[in-house]
PDB file of C-alpha atoms in Angstrom:
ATOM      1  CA  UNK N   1      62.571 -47.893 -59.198  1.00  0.00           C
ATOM      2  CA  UNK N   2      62.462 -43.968 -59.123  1.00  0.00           C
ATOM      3  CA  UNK N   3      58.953 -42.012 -58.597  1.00  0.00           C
ATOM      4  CA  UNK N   4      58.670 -41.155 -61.962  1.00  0.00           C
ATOM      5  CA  UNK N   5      59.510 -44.910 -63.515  1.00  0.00           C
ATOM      6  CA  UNK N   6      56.501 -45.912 -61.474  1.00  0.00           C
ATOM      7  CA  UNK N   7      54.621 -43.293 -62.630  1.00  0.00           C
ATOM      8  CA  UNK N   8      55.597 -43.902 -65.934  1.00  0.00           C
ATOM      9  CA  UNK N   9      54.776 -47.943 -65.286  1.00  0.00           C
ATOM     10  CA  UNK N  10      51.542 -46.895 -64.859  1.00  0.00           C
ATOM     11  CA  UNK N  11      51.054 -45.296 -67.782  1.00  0.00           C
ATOM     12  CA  UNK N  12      51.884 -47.988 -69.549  1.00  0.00           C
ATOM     13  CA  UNK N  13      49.875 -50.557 -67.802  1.00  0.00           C
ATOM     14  CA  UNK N  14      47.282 -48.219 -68.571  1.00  0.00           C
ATOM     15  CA  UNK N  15      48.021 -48.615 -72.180  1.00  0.00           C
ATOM     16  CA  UNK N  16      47.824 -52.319 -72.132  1.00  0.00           C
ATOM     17  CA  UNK N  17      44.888 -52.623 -69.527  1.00  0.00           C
ATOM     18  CA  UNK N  18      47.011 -54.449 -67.262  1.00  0.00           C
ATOM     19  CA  UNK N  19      45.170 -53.323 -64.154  1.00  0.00           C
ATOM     20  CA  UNK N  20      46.761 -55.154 -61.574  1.00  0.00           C
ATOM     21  CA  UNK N  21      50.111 -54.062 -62.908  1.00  0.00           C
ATOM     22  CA  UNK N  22      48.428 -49.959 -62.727  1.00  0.00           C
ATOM     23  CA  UNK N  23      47.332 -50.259 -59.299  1.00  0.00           C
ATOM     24  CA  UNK N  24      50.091 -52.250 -57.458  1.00  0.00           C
ATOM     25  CA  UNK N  25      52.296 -49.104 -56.217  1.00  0.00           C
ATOM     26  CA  UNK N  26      48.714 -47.811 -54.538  1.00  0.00           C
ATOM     27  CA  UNK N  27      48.743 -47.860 -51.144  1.00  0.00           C
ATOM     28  CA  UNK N  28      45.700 -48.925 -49.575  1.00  0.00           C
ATOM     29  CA  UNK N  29      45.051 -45.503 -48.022  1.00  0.00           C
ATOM     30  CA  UNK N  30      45.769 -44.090 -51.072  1.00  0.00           C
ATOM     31  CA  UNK N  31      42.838 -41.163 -51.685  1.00  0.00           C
ATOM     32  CA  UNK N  32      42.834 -40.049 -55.412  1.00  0.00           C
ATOM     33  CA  UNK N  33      40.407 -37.303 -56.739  1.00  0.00           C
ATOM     34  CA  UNK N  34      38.894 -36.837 -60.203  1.00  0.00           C
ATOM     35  CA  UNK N  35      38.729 -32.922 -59.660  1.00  0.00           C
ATOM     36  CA  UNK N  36      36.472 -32.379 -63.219  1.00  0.00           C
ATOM     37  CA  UNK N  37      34.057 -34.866 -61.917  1.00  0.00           C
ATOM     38  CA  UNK N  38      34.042 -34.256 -58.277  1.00  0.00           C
ATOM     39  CA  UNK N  39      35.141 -37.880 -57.765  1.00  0.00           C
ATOM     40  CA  UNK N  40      37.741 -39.445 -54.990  1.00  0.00           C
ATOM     41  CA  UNK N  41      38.452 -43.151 -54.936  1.00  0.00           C
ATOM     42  CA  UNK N  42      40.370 -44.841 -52.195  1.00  0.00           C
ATOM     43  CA  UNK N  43      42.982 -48.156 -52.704  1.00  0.00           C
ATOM     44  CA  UNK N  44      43.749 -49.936 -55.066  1.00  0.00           C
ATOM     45  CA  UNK N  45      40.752 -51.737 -56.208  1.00  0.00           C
ATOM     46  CA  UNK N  46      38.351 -48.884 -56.301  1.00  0.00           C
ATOM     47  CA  UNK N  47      41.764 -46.599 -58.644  1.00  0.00           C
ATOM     48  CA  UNK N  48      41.442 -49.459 -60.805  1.00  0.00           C
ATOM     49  CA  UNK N  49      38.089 -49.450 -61.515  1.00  0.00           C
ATOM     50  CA  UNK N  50      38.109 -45.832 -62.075  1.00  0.00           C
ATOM     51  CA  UNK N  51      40.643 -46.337 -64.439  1.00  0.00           C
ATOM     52  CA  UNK N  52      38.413 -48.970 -66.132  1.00  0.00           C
ATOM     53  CA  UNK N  53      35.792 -46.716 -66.365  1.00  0.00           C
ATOM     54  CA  UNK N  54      37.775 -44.512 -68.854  1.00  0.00           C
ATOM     55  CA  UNK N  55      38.191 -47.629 -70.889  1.00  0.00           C
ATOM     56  CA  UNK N  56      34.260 -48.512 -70.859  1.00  0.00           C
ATOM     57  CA  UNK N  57      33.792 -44.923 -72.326  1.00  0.00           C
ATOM     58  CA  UNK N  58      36.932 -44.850 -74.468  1.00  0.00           C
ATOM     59  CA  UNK N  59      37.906 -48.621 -75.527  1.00  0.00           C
ATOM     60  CA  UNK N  60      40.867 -47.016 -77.230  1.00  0.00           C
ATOM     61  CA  UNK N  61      41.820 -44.459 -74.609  1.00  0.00           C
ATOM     62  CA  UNK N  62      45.313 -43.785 -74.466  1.00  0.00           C
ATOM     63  CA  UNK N  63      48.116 -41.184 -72.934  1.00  0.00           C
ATOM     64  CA  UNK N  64      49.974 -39.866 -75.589  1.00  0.00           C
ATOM     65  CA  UNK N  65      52.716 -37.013 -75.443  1.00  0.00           C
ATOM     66  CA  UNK N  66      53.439 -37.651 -72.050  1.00  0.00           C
ATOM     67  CA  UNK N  67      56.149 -35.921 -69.874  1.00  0.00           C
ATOM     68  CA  UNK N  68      57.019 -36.411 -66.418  1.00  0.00           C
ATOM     69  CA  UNK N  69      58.370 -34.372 -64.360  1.00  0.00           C
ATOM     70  CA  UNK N  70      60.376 -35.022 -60.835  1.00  0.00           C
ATOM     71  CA  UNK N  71      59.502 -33.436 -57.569  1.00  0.00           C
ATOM     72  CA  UNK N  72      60.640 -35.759 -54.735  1.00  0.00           C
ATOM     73  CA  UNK N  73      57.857 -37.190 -52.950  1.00  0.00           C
ATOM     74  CA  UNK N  74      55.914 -35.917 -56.019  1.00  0.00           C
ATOM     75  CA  UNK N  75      55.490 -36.816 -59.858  1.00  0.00           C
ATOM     76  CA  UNK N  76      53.396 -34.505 -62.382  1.00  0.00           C
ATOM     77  CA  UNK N  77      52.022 -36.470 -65.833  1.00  0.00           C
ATOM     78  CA  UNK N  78      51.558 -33.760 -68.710  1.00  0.00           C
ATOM     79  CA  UNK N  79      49.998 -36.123 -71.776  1.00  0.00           C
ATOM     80  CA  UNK N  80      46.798 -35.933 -73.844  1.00  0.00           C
ATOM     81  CA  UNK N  81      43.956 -38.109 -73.434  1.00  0.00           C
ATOM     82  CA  UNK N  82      42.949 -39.242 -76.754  1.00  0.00           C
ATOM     83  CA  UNK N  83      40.259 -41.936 -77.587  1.00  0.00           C
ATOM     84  CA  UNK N  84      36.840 -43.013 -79.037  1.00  0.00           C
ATOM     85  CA  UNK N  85      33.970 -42.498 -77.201  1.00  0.00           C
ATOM     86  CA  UNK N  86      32.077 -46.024 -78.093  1.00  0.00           C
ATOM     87  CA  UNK N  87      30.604 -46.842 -74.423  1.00  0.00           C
ATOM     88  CA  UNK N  88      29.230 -44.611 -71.811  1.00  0.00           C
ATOM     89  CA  UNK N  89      30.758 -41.705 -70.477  1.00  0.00           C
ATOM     90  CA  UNK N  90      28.807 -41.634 -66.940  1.00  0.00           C
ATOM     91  CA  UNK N  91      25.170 -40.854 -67.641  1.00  0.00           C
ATOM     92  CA  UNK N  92      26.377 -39.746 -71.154  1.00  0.00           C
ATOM     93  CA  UNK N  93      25.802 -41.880 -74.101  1.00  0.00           C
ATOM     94  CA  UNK N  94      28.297 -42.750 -76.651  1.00  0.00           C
ATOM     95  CA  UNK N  95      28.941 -40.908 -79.574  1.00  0.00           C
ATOM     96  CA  UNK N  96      31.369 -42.501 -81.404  1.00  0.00           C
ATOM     97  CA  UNK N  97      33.306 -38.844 -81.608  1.00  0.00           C
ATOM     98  CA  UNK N  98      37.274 -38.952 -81.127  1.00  0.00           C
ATOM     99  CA  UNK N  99      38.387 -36.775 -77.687  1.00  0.00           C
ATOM    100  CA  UNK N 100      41.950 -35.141 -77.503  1.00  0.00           C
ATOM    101  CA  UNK N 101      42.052 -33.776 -73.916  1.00  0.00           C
ATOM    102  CA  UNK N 102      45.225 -32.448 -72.222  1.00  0.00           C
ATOM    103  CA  UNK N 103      45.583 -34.164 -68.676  1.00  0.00           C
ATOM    104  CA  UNK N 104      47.554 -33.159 -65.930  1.00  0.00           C
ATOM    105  CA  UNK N 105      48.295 -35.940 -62.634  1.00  0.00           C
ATOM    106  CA  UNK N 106      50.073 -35.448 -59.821  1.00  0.00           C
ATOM    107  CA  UNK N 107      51.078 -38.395 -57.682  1.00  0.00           C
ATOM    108  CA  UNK N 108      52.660 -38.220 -54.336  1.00  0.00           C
ATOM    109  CA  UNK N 109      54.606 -41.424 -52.949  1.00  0.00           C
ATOM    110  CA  UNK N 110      55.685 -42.203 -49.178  1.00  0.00           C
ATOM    111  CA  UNK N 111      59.237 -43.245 -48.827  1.00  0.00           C
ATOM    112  CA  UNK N 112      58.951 -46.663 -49.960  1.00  0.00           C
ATOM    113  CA  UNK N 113      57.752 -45.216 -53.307  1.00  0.00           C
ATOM    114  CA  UNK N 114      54.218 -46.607 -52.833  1.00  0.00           C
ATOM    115  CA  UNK N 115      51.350 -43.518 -53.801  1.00  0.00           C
ATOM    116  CA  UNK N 116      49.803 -41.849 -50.850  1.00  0.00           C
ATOM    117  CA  UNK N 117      47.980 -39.685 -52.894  1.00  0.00           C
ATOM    118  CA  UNK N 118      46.910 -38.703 -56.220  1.00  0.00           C
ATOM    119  CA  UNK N 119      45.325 -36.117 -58.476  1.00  0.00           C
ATOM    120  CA  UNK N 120      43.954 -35.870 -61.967  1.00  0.00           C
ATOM    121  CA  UNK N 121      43.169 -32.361 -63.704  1.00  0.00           C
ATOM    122  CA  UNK N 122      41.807 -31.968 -67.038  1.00  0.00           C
ATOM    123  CA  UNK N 123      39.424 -29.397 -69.268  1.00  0.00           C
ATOM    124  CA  UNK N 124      36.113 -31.264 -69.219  1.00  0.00           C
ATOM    125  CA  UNK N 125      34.563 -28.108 -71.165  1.00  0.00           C
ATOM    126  CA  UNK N 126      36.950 -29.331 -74.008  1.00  0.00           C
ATOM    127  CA  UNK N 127      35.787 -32.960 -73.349  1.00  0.00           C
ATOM    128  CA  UNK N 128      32.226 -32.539 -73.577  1.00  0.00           C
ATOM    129  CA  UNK N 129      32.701 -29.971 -76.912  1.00  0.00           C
ATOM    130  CA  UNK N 130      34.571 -32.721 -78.949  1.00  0.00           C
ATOM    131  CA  UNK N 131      32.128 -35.264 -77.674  1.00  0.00           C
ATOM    132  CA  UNK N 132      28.649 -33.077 -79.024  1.00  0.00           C
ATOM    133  CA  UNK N 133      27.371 -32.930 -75.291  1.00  0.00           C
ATOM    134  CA  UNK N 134      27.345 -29.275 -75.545  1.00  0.00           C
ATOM    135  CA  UNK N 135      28.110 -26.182 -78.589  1.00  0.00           C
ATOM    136  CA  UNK N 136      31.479 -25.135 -78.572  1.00  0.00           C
ATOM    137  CA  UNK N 137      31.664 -21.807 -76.502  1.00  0.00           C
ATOM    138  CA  UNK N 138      31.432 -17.905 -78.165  1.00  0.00           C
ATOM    139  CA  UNK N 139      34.684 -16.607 -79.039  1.00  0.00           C
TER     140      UNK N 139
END
């Protein structure tokens, strides 16, 4: 299996909250950082429950529009984040208000094509507008 068909497997399991099947390319090691929310998780276990923490805030979260692109030892996800917001978002209460967020994660693999490392990038201004959390800025 090639980087980016894991990458894309993950996606997917994603999709169909099939956590064991998200995580199991994660090397224990593996250090992964929210940047947005100044958040790192390490392994397996503790990537999957950040990834079922998007699913407690957006029950219908989803990556949509997704392209990924090949660099070796690394894989970028483009895709849009789109879901309800009918749980908690963190200390944030739900709002029942539809987000649409552009993502961007880069994995990195060892040889073996397990992850070693991961990122996540996305516009948490734009997130916390489409929520009501806070007035869209001045143009």
């Amino acid at each position: 299996m090639s980087n980016v068909d894991t990458h894309r497997a993950i996606m997917n399991a994603f999709s169909r909250r099939d956590w064991d099947e998200a995580v199991r390319a994660v090397r224990e090691d593996c250090l992964y950082t929210d940047h947005p929310r100044n958040l790192s998780v390490k392994g397996p276990r503790e990537m999957a429950d950040w990834l079922q923490g998007w699913t407690q805030a957006f029950p219908d979260a989803k990556p949509v529009d997704t392209h990924i692109i090949d660099g070796g030892e690394y894989t970028v996800a483009l895709f849009h984040a789109q879901g309800t917001n009918d749980g908690p978002l963190g200390s944030l209460p739900a709002t029942g208000k539809r987000m649409d967020v552009p993502f961007c994660e880069v994995l990195r693999y060892d040889s073996e094509g397990h992850i070693v490392a991961g990122e996540a990038f996305y516009d948490v201004t734009t997130l916390m507008v489409q929520l009501g959390h806070m007035p869209p800025l001045p143009t």
